[in-house]
Every structure is written in structure tokens, then in C-alpha cells.
Short mmCIF file of C-alpha atoms and ligand atoms in Angstrom, two decimals:
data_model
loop_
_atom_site.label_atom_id
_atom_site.label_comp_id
_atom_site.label_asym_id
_atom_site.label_seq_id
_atom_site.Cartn_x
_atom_site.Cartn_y
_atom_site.Cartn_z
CA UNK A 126 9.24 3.38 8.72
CA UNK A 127 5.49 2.83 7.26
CA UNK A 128 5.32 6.71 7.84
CA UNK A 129 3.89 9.42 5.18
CA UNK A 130 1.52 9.36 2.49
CA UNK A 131 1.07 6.81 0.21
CA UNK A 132 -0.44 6.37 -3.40
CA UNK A 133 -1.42 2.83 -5.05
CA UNK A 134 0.31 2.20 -7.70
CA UNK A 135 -0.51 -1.03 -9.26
CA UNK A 136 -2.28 -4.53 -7.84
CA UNK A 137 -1.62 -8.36 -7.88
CA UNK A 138 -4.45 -10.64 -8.65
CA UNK A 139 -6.61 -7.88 -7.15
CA UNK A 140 -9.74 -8.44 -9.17
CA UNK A 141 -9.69 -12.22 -8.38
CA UNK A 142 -9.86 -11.47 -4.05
CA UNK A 143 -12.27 -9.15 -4.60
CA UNK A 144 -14.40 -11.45 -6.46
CA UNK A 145 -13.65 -14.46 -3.72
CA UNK A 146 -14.89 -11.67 -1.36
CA UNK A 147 -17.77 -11.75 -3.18
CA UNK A 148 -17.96 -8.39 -5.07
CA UNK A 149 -19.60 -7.98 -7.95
CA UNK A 150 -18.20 -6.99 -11.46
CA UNK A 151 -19.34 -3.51 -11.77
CA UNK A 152 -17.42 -2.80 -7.93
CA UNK A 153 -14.45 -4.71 -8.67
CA UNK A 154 -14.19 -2.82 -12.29
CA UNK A 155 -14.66 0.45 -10.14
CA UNK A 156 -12.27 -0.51 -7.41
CA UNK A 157 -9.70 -1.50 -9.96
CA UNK A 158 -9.19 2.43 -10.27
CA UNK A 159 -9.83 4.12 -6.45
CA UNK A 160 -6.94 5.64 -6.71
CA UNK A 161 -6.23 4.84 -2.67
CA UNK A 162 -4.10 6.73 -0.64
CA UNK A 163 -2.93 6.10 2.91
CA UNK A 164 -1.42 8.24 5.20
CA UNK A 165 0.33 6.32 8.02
CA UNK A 166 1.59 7.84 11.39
CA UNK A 167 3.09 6.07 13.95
CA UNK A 168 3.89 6.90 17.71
CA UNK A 169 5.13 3.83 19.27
CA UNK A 170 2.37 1.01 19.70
CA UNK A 171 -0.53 3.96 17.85
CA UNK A 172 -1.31 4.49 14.44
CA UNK A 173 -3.51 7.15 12.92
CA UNK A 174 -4.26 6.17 9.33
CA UNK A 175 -5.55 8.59 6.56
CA UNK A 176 -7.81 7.04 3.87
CA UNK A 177 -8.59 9.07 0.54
CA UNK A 178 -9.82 7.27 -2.58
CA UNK A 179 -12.58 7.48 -4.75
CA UNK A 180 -15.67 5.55 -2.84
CA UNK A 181 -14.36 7.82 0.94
CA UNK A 182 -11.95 9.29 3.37
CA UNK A 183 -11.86 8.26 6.41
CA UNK A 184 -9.52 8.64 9.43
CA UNK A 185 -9.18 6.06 12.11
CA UNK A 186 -6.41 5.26 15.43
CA UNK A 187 -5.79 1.52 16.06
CA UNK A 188 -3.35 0.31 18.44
CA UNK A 189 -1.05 -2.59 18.22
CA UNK A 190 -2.69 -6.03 19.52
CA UNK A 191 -5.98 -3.89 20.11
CA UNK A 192 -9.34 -5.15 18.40
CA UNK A 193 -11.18 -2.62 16.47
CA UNK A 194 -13.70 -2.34 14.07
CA UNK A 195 -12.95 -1.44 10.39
CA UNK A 196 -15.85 -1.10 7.30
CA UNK A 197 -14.74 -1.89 3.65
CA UNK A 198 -16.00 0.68 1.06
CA UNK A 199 -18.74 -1.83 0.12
CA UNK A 200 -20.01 -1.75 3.87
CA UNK A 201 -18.92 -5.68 4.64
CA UNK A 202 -17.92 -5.06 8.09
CA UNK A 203 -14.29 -6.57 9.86
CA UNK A 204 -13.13 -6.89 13.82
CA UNK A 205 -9.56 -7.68 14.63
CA UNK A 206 -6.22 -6.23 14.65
CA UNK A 207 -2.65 -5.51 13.56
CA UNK A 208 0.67 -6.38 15.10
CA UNK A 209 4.33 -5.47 14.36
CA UNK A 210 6.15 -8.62 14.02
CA UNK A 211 9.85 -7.65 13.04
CA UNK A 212 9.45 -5.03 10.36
CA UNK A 213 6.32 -6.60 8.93
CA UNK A 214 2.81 -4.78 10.17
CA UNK A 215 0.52 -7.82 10.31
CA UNK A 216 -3.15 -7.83 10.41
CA UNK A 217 -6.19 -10.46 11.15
CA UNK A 218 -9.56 -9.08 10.60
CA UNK A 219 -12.77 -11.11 10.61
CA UNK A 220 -15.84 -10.49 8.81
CA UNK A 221 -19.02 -9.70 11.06
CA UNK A 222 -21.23 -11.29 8.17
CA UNK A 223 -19.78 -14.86 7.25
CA UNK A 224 -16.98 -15.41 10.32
CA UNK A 225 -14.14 -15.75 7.89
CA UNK A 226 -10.73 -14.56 8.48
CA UNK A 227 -9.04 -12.29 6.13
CA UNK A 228 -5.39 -11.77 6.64
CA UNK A 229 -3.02 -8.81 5.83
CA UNK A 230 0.78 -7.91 5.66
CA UNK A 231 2.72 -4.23 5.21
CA UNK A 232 6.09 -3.97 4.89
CA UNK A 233 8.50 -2.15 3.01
CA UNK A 234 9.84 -3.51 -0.16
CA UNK A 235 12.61 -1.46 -2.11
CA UNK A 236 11.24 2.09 -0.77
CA UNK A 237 7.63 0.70 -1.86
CA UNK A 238 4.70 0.24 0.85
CA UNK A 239 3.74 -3.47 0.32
CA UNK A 240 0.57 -4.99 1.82
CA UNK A 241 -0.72 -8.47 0.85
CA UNK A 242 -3.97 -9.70 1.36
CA UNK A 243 -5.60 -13.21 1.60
CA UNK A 244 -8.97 -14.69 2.17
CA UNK A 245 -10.03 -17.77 1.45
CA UNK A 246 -7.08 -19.33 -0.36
CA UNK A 247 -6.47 -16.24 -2.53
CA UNK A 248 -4.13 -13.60 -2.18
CA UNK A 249 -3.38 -10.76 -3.91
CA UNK A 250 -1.13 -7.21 -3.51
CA UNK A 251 -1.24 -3.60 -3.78
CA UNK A 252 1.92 -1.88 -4.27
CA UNK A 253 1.87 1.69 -3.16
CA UNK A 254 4.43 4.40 -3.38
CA UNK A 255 5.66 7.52 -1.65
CA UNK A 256 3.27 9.97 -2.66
C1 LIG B 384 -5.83 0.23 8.12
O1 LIG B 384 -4.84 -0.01 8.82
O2 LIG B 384 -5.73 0.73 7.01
C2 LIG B 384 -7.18 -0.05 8.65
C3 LIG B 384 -7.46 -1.48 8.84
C4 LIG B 384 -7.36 -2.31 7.61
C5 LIG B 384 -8.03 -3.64 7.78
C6 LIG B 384 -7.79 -4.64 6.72
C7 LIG B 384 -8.06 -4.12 5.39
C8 LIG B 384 -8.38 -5.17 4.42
C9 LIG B 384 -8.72 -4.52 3.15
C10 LIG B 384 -9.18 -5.50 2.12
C11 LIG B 384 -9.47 -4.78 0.85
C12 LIG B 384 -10.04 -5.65 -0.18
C13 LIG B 384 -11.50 -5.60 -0.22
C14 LIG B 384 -12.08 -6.57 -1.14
#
């Protein structure tokens, strides 16, 4: 179960997404520390996910298959949606400002939450824990 609260704990070729997502140093060298948590909840096809780190908390619902919209911390703004596909959560978002398609993965790894990300031929990870 994706279920609870969840800390970061370390990243995968993190800095270099960012960048192809075009963020500048000075971001990337602060994101490299947000210290993000997540708090999932699931009730069948719903999720309400908690999100604390150190550029905002927000709360938001999606459901599964359901488009919604979703802001990054730097304001670039994504439409699109997640799916369950076995026991992998997968997501495909599209950014409002260039039409690209960034993709995204959960699943559970040895007790850790794992979600990869890729955009434009790079992808990258952030391992998070039970917190
Ligand atoms: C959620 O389920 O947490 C809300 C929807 C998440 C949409 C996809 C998130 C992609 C985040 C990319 C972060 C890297 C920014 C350069």
C-alpha cells in the first residue's frame, strides 16, 4: 500500500531533470534539500495527497484515470493523470507552457516509496521512506 507519510530520503540524477526542465542553478541547489514529504491516502480509485517541504504544503484529491491540474513549486504548470497499473501508480502530466510530456512511476521497492521521473530523455528518482 502507497499509504502514510513519507520523507525523501535521497535522489537519482535529480539535479540533471531539473536542469532539462529548465531550472536554474540557484533552484535546483535549493531543491536538492526540500526536505519533501508526502502523505498518501487511498480509498479505492481516490487519493488525497499531503505535500510539506520547504518551498509549500499543499493538499490535493485526484482520481484514477481523471485529468487534473497540478503546479510545480517553481509555478510551471502540468494537466494529466495517474493510473494503477498492477502495483505500480503511473502518471502522465503535460506541461501547459511547452506541450511536453513528463512521465512518472510509484511503487514500492523493499518497504521504500519509489517514484521515477522522466522528461525529455532524462530520468531520475527520489527514494522516500516511511516517515
Ligand atoms: C501527486 O500525486 O503528488 C500530485 C501529482 C504529481 C504530478 C507529477 C509530479 C512531477 C513532479 C516533478 C518534480 C520535478 C520538478 C523539476
Amino acid at each position: 500500500t502507497f499509504n502514510g507519510p513519507w520523507k525523501v530520503d535521497r535522489s537519482e540524477n535529480y539535479d540533471k531533470f531539473m536542469e532539462q526542465m529548465g531550472i536554474g542553478l540557484v533552484k535546483r541547489k535549493l531543491a536538492a534539500h526540500d526536505n519533501l514529504k508526502i502523505t498518501l491516502e487511498q480509498n479505492g480509485d481516490k487519493f488525497h495527497v499531503k505535500e510539506v517541504s520547504t518551498f509549500r504544503t499543499l493538499e490535493l484529491d485526484f482520481t484514477l484515470g481523471v485529468t487534473f491540474e497540478y503546479s510545480l513549486a517553481d509555478g510551471t504548470e502540468l494537466s494529466g493523470s495517474w493510473a494503477m497499473e498492477g502495483d505500480l501508480l503511473k502518471g502522465s502530466f503535460v506541461r501547459k507552457d511547452n506541450g511536453k510530456t513528463l512521465t512518472t512511476i510509484r511503487q514500492i521497492v523493499d518497504e521504500e516509496l519509489v517514484q521515477s521521473y522522466s522528461y525529455d530523455g532524462v530520468e531520475a528518482k527520489r527514494i522516500f521512506k516511511r516517515a
